[in-house]
Amino acid sequence: MAVRVGFIGTGGIAGAHRRALAQIANAQMVAFCDTDETRAQTAAAEHGGQAYTDYRAMLSDAALDAVYICLPPFAHGEYEDAVIDAGLPFFIEKPIDIDLARAERTAARVAERGLITGVGYHWRHMDCVDWLQQEIGGAPIGLALGYWLGGTPGVWWWRKWETSGGQMVEQTTHVIDLARYFLGEVKSVYASYAYYRMAEKMEGLDVSDAGTATLTFASGAVAQISTSCALERAGQVGLELHYGGSVATIDGNSATIRGGAYDEPARRENQTNPTVVEDQFFIDAVDGSGSPELIRSPYADALKSLRVSLAMNDSARTGAVIEL
Ligand SMILES: NC(=O)c1ccc[n+]([C@@H]2O[C@H](COP(=O)([O-])OP(=O)(O)OC[C@H]3O[C@@H](n4cnc5c(N)ncnc54)[C@H](O)[C@@H]3O)[C@@H](O)[C@H]2O)c1
């Protein structure tokens, strides 16, 4: 029997998961909840499920096996509580929250109930990342350079610290998380942010335009992660890893290795859609046909990436080095 999935939040990223789940044979989308009724109805009409504006009604009526929580960063807490109370596994989009204490509480409740969770850090599921891991083998990585340089997303909640957490927490979190995936745990964080375009850009925006952070890792490695949301019609997203005599660069679609054993750059493009892969692993873990261990970003691990990005915000605000 297919896993009966309900959505809380049916906006932009929910669309990506809907398209992915539509390709997954053992998943069935049956319920869609959004405070915007039209969005919930549009999704329900497309996939043949029921639309809701009240998540409590959905959780009690829809006989769900799993929930996709695709809400803006500020809108967390009560939804996770209700889903956990219902004993349901859930997949949640990054960033898992912007309130660290609330996310820690959610993580503790998930652990207490032994629930399967997945988080939308889909870069971990890119097959070029698998290739790179094999290429690096056990070689120590000494340096990582990460960047998420782009513009300001159009959704209203993105523009304010209190609703999005700013660029390090909201988008650059993918790069931070991937750095953790390769380099292990972060020991300390020092960050500085710059404000130079916000007044001219859009009304009501209060997040910083750019920032940079220095990280040290328990392994002894160091990293520099930079971010911008001030660009227009330009941008670059990626993570560079320095190991042995080589440098590897991962962007959203491919990985390239230069130097070391290679005379010419070696490049691998993704052959699979990482959103489909992460969703398939989650659904298989829920119906028991796959192992939860294949989920590369469970909630407890994503909490560690959240800690790093929120520490960047704290460091930029206070000027202090934050020890994690
Ligand atoms: N993994 C990725 O690459 C990726 C890409 C885009 C967005 N995201 C993440 O997904 C999350 C959502 O982003 P989005 O782009 O889909 O935003 P969005 O604004 O397009 O969609 C959010 C939806 O949630 C609904 N909503 C808001 N508050 C609600 C509430 N209290 N109860 C029920 N529904 C509510 C909104 O009406 C909207 O339809 C963000 O955390 C974002 O960072 C991840």
Coordinates of C-alpha atoms and ligand atoms in Angstrom, one line a residue:
M1 CA 0.0 0.0 0.0
A2 CA 1.2 3.5 -0.9
V3 CA 2.3 5.9 1.9
R4 CA -0.5 8.4 2.4
V5 CA 1.1 11.9 2.4
G6 CA -0.3 15.2 3.6
F7 CA 1.2 18.6 3.0
I8 CA 1.3 21.5 5.5
G9 CA 2.2 24.5 3.2
T10 CA 1.6 24.2 -0.5
G11 CA 3.8 27.1 -1.8
G12 CA 7.0 27.1 -4.0
I13 CA 9.0 24.2 -2.5
A14 CA 5.9 22.1 -1.9
G15 CA 5.5 22.2 -5.7
A16 CA 9.0 20.6 -6.1
H17 CA 8.1 17.8 -3.7
R18 CA 4.7 17.3 -5.3
R19 CA 6.4 16.8 -8.7
A20 CA 8.9 14.4 -7.1
L21 CA 6.3 12.4 -5.2
A22 CA 4.2 12.1 -8.3
Q23 CA 7.1 10.0 -9.7
I24 CA 7.4 7.8 -6.6
A25 CA 5.2 4.7 -7.0
N26 CA 4.8 4.0 -3.2
A27 CA 3.7 7.5 -2.4
Q28 CA 0.2 8.9 -2.6
M29 CA -0.6 12.5 -2.0
V30 CA -4.0 12.7 -0.3
A31 CA -4.2 16.0 1.6
F32 CA -3.0 19.5 1.2
C33 CA -3.3 22.2 3.9
D34 CA -2.5 25.9 3.4
T35 CA -3.7 29.1 5.0
D36 CA -4.2 30.2 1.4
E37 CA -7.2 28.1 0.5
T38 CA -6.7 28.6 -3.3
R39 CA -3.3 27.1 -3.1
A40 CA -4.5 24.1 -1.1
Q41 CA -7.3 23.6 -3.6
T42 CA -5.1 23.9 -6.6
A43 CA -2.8 21.2 -5.3
A44 CA -5.7 18.9 -4.3
A45 CA -7.3 19.3 -7.8
E46 CA -4.0 18.4 -9.4
H47 CA -3.3 15.3 -7.3
G48 CA -6.8 14.2 -6.5
G49 CA -6.6 14.8 -2.7
Q50 CA -8.5 16.8 -0.1
A51 CA -7.8 20.5 0.5
Y52 CA -7.7 21.9 4.1
T53 CA -7.0 25.3 5.7
D54 CA -6.9 23.8 9.2
Y55 CA -4.0 21.4 9.8
R56 CA -5.7 19.9 12.8
A57 CA -8.6 18.8 10.7
M58 CA -6.2 17.3 8.1
L59 CA -4.3 15.4 10.8
S60 CA -7.5 14.0 12.3
D61 CA -9.4 13.2 9.1
A62 CA -7.0 12.2 6.4
A63 CA -5.6 8.9 7.7
L64 CA -2.0 10.0 6.9
D65 CA 1.1 7.9 7.1
A66 CA 3.5 10.9 6.7
V67 CA 3.5 14.7 6.5
Y68 CA 5.5 17.2 4.4
I69 CA 6.0 20.4 6.3
C70 CA 6.8 23.1 3.7
L71 CA 6.4 26.3 5.7
P72 CA 8.3 29.6 5.8
P73 CA 11.1 29.6 8.5
F74 CA 9.2 31.6 11.1
A75 CA 6.0 29.4 11.0
H76 CA 7.3 26.4 13.0
G77 CA 6.6 24.9 16.3
E78 CA 2.9 24.2 16.7
Y79 CA 2.8 22.2 13.4
E80 CA 5.6 19.9 14.3
D81 CA 4.1 19.5 17.8
A82 CA 0.8 18.4 16.3
V83 CA 2.4 16.0 13.8
I84 CA 4.6 14.5 16.6
D85 CA 1.5 14.2 18.8
A86 CA -0.1 12.3 15.9
G87 CA 2.9 9.9 15.9
L88 CA 3.6 10.7 12.2
P89 CA 6.9 10.7 10.4
F90 CA 7.6 14.0 8.7
F91 CA 9.7 15.6 6.0
I92 CA 10.5 19.2 6.6
E93 CA 12.1 21.9 4.6
K94 CA 15.2 23.7 5.6
P95 CA 15.8 25.8 7.6
I96 CA 13.9 23.7 10.1
D97 CA 13.2 26.8 12.2
I98 CA 14.7 30.1 13.2
D99 CA 14.2 29.7 16.9
L100 CA 17.0 27.4 18.2
A101 CA 15.3 26.5 21.5
R102 CA 12.1 25.5 19.7
A103 CA 14.0 23.4 17.2
E104 CA 15.9 21.7 20.0
R105 CA 12.6 20.9 21.7
T106 CA 11.2 19.5 18.5
A107 CA 14.4 17.3 18.0
A108 CA 14.0 16.0 21.6
R109 CA 10.3 15.1 21.0
V110 CA 11.2 13.4 17.7
A111 CA 13.8 11.3 19.5
E112 CA 11.5 10.5 22.3
R113 CA 8.8 9.2 19.8
G114 CA 11.4 7.5 17.6
L115 CA 9.9 9.2 14.5
I116 CA 11.4 9.0 11.0
T117 CA 12.3 12.5 9.7
G118 CA 13.9 14.0 6.6
V119 CA 15.0 17.5 5.9
G120 CA 15.3 19.1 2.5
Y121 CA 19.1 19.4 2.3
H122 CA 18.9 17.8 -1.1
W123 CA 22.5 18.7 -2.1
R124 CA 23.5 15.8 0.1
H125 CA 21.6 13.5 -2.3
M126 CA 23.3 14.7 -5.5
D127 CA 25.1 11.9 -7.3
C128 CA 28.0 14.2 -8.0
V129 CA 28.4 14.4 -4.3
D130 CA 28.6 10.6 -4.1
W131 CA 31.2 10.6 -6.8
L132 CA 33.3 13.3 -5.0
Q133 CA 33.1 11.4 -1.7
Q134 CA 34.6 8.3 -3.4
E135 CA 37.3 10.4 -5.1
I136 CA 38.3 12.1 -1.8
G137 CA 38.2 8.8 0.0
G138 CA 39.7 9.2 3.5
A139 CA 41.9 12.1 2.5
P140 CA 41.7 15.0 5.0
I141 CA 40.0 18.1 3.7
G142 CA 41.9 21.2 5.0
L143 CA 39.9 24.1 3.5
A144 CA 36.4 24.8 2.3
L145 CA 35.3 27.9 0.5
G146 CA 31.5 28.2 0.3
Y147 CA 29.3 30.9 -1.3
W148 CA 25.7 31.6 -2.0
L149 CA 25.8 34.9 -3.9
G150 CA 22.5 35.9 -5.4
G151 CA 19.4 38.1 -5.2
T152 CA 16.5 38.5 -2.8
P153 CA 13.8 35.9 -3.2
G154 CA 10.4 37.4 -4.0
V155 CA 8.4 35.8 -1.1
W156 CA 7.3 38.5 1.5
W157 CA 8.7 36.7 4.5
W158 CA 12.2 36.6 3.1
R159 CA 13.0 40.2 3.7
K160 CA 13.0 40.3 7.5
W161 CA 15.3 38.8 10.1
E162 CA 12.3 37.8 12.2
T163 CA 10.6 35.8 9.5
S164 CA 13.5 34.4 7.4
G165 CA 16.6 34.5 9.6
G166 CA 18.5 36.3 6.8
Q167 CA 20.6 34.9 4.0
M168 CA 23.0 32.6 6.0
V169 CA 20.0 30.9 7.7
E170 CA 17.7 30.8 4.7
Q171 CA 19.6 29.9 1.6
T172 CA 23.3 29.7 2.4
T173 CA 22.3 27.0 4.9
H174 CA 22.6 24.5 2.0
V175 CA 26.3 25.3 1.6
I176 CA 26.8 25.3 5.4
D177 CA 25.1 21.9 5.6
L178 CA 27.2 20.5 2.7
A179 CA 30.4 21.7 4.4
R180 CA 29.3 19.8 7.5
Y181 CA 28.6 16.7 5.4
F182 CA 32.1 16.7 4.1
L183 CA 34.1 18.2 6.9
G184 CA 32.3 17.1 10.1
E185 CA 31.3 19.3 13.0
V186 CA 31.9 23.0 13.4
K187 CA 33.9 24.1 16.4
S188 CA 33.7 27.9 16.2
V189 CA 32.1 30.7 14.1
Y190 CA 33.1 34.3 13.5
A191 CA 31.0 36.3 11.1
S192 CA 30.6 39.9 9.8
Y193 CA 27.7 41.2 7.8
A194 CA 27.4 44.3 5.5
Y195 CA 24.5 46.5 4.7
Y196 CA 24.9 48.6 1.5
R197 CA 21.9 48.2 -0.8
M198 CA 18.9 47.5 1.4
A199 CA 17.4 51.0 1.4
E200 CA 17.4 51.1 -2.4
K201 CA 16.3 47.6 -2.9
M202 CA 12.8 47.1 -1.4
E203 CA 10.6 48.5 1.3
G204 CA 10.5 46.7 4.6
L205 CA 13.8 44.7 4.0
D206 CA 16.0 44.6 7.1
V207 CA 18.3 41.6 6.5
S208 CA 21.9 42.2 5.7
D209 CA 23.0 42.4 2.0
A210 CA 26.2 40.4 2.4
G211 CA 28.2 38.6 4.9
T212 CA 31.2 36.4 5.4
A213 CA 32.0 33.8 8.1
T214 CA 35.1 31.9 9.2
L215 CA 34.5 28.5 10.6
T216 CA 36.8 26.1 12.4
F217 CA 36.0 22.4 12.5
A218 CA 36.7 19.7 15.0
S219 CA 38.9 18.0 12.4
G220 CA 41.2 21.0 12.3
A221 CA 39.9 22.2 8.9
V222 CA 38.9 25.8 8.3
A223 CA 36.2 27.3 6.0
Q224 CA 35.2 30.7 4.7
I225 CA 31.5 31.0 3.8
S226 CA 30.2 34.1 2.1
T227 CA 26.8 35.2 1.2
S228 CA 24.9 37.9 -0.7
C229 CA 21.3 38.7 -1.5
A230 CA 22.2 42.0 -3.2
L231 CA 22.9 40.9 -6.7
E232 CA 20.7 41.3 -9.8
R233 CA 20.9 39.0 -12.8
A234 CA 24.1 37.6 -11.4
G235 CA 25.1 35.0 -8.9
Q236 CA 27.1 32.0 -8.0
V237 CA 26.5 29.1 -5.6
G238 CA 28.9 26.4 -4.6
L239 CA 31.4 24.8 -2.2
E240 CA 35.1 24.3 -2.9
L241 CA 36.9 21.6 -1.0
H242 CA 40.7 21.5 -0.8
Y243 CA 42.2 18.0 -0.1
G244 CA 45.6 16.6 -0.9
G245 CA 46.8 18.5 -3.9
S246 CA 43.3 18.9 -5.4
V247 CA 40.5 21.3 -5.3
A248 CA 36.9 20.1 -5.9
T249 CA 34.0 22.5 -6.7
I250 CA 30.4 21.5 -6.2
D251 CA 27.7 23.6 -7.7
G252 CA 24.0 22.7 -7.7
N253 CA 24.3 20.3 -10.7
S254 CA 27.9 19.0 -10.9
A255 CA 31.2 18.5 -9.3
T256 CA 34.6 19.3 -10.8
I257 CA 38.0 18.2 -9.5
R258 CA 41.2 20.1 -10.6
G259 CA 44.8 19.2 -9.9
G260 CA 46.1 16.3 -7.9
A261 CA 45.9 13.1 -10.0
Y262 CA 44.1 14.9 -12.9
D263 CA 45.9 16.7 -15.7
E264 CA 42.6 18.0 -17.0
P265 CA 39.6 18.9 -14.8
A266 CA 37.4 15.9 -14.1
R267 CA 33.7 16.7 -14.0
R268 CA 30.5 14.8 -13.1
E269 CA 27.0 16.1 -13.7
N270 CA 24.0 14.9 -11.7
Q271 CA 22.2 12.1 -13.5
T272 CA 19.3 12.1 -11.0
N273 CA 17.1 14.7 -9.4
P274 CA 18.2 14.9 -5.8
T275 CA 14.7 16.0 -4.6
V276 CA 13.3 12.8 -6.0
V277 CA 16.1 10.8 -4.4
E278 CA 15.6 12.3 -0.9
D279 CA 11.8 11.9 -1.2
Q280 CA 12.2 8.3 -2.3
F281 CA 14.5 7.5 0.7
F282 CA 12.0 9.1 3.1
I283 CA 9.0 7.3 1.6
D284 CA 10.8 4.0 1.6
A285 CA 11.9 4.4 5.2
V286 CA 8.2 5.2 6.2
D287 CA 6.8 2.1 4.5
G288 CA 9.7 -0.1 5.7
S289 CA 11.0 -1.0 2.2
G290 CA 14.1 1.0 2.9
S291 CA 16.2 2.0 5.9
P292 CA 15.9 5.3 7.7
E293 CA 19.7 5.3 7.7
L294 CA 19.6 6.2 4.0
I295 CA 18.1 9.5 4.8
R296 CA 21.1 11.8 4.8
S297 CA 19.5 14.7 6.7
P298 CA 17.3 13.6 9.6
Y299 CA 16.0 16.4 11.8
A300 CA 18.6 15.9 14.5
D301 CA 21.4 16.4 12.0
A302 CA 19.8 19.5 10.4
L303 CA 19.6 21.0 13.8
K304 CA 23.4 21.1 13.8
S305 CA 23.4 23.1 10.6
L306 CA 20.8 25.5 12.1
R307 CA 23.1 26.0 15.1
V308 CA 25.9 27.1 12.8
S309 CA 23.9 29.6 10.8
L310 CA 22.3 31.1 13.9
A311 CA 25.8 31.3 15.5
M312 CA 26.8 33.3 12.4
N313 CA 24.0 35.8 13.1
D314 CA 24.9 36.0 16.8
S315 CA 28.6 36.6 15.9
A316 CA 27.8 39.3 13.3
R317 CA 25.5 41.0 15.9
T318 CA 27.9 40.8 18.8
G319 CA 31.4 40.8 17.2
A320 CA 32.2 37.7 19.2
V321 CA 33.7 34.3 18.2
I322 CA 31.0 31.8 19.0
E323 CA 32.2 28.4 20.3
L324 CA 29.7 25.6 19.5
Ligands
LIG1 N1 15.3 22.8 -0.5 C1 15.3 23.9 -1.2 O1 16.1 24.0 -2.1 C2 14.3 24.9 -1.0 C3 13.9 25.8 -2.1 C4 12.9 26.7 -1.8 C5 12.4 26.9 -0.5 N2 12.8 26.1 0.5 C6 12.3 26.2 1.8 O2 10.9 25.9 1.9 C7 10.3 26.7 2.9 C8 9.1 27.3 2.2 O3 9.5 28.1 1.1 P1 8.6 28.4 -0.1 O4 9.5 29.0 -1.2 O5 7.8 27.2 -0.4 O6 7.6 29.5 0.5 P2 6.2 30.0 -0.1 O7 5.9 31.3 0.6 O8 6.2 29.9 -1.5 O9 5.2 28.9 0.5 C9 4.9 28.7 1.9 C10 3.5 28.3 2.0 O10 3.1 28.1 3.3 C11 1.9 28.7 3.5 N3 1.8 29.1 4.9 C12 2.4 30.1 5.5 N4 2.1 30.2 6.8 C13 1.3 29.1 7.0 C14 0.7 28.6 8.1 N5 0.8 29.2 9.3 N6 -0.1 27.4 8.0 C15 -0.2 26.8 6.8 N7 0.3 27.3 5.7 C16 1.1 28.4 5.8 C17 1.8 29.9 2.6 O11 0.5 30.3 2.3 C18 2.5 29.4 1.4 O12 1.6 28.8 0.5 C19 11.3 27.7 3.4 O13 11.8 27.3 4.6 C20 12.4 27.7 2.3 O14 13.7 27.9 2.7 C21 13.7 25.1 0.2

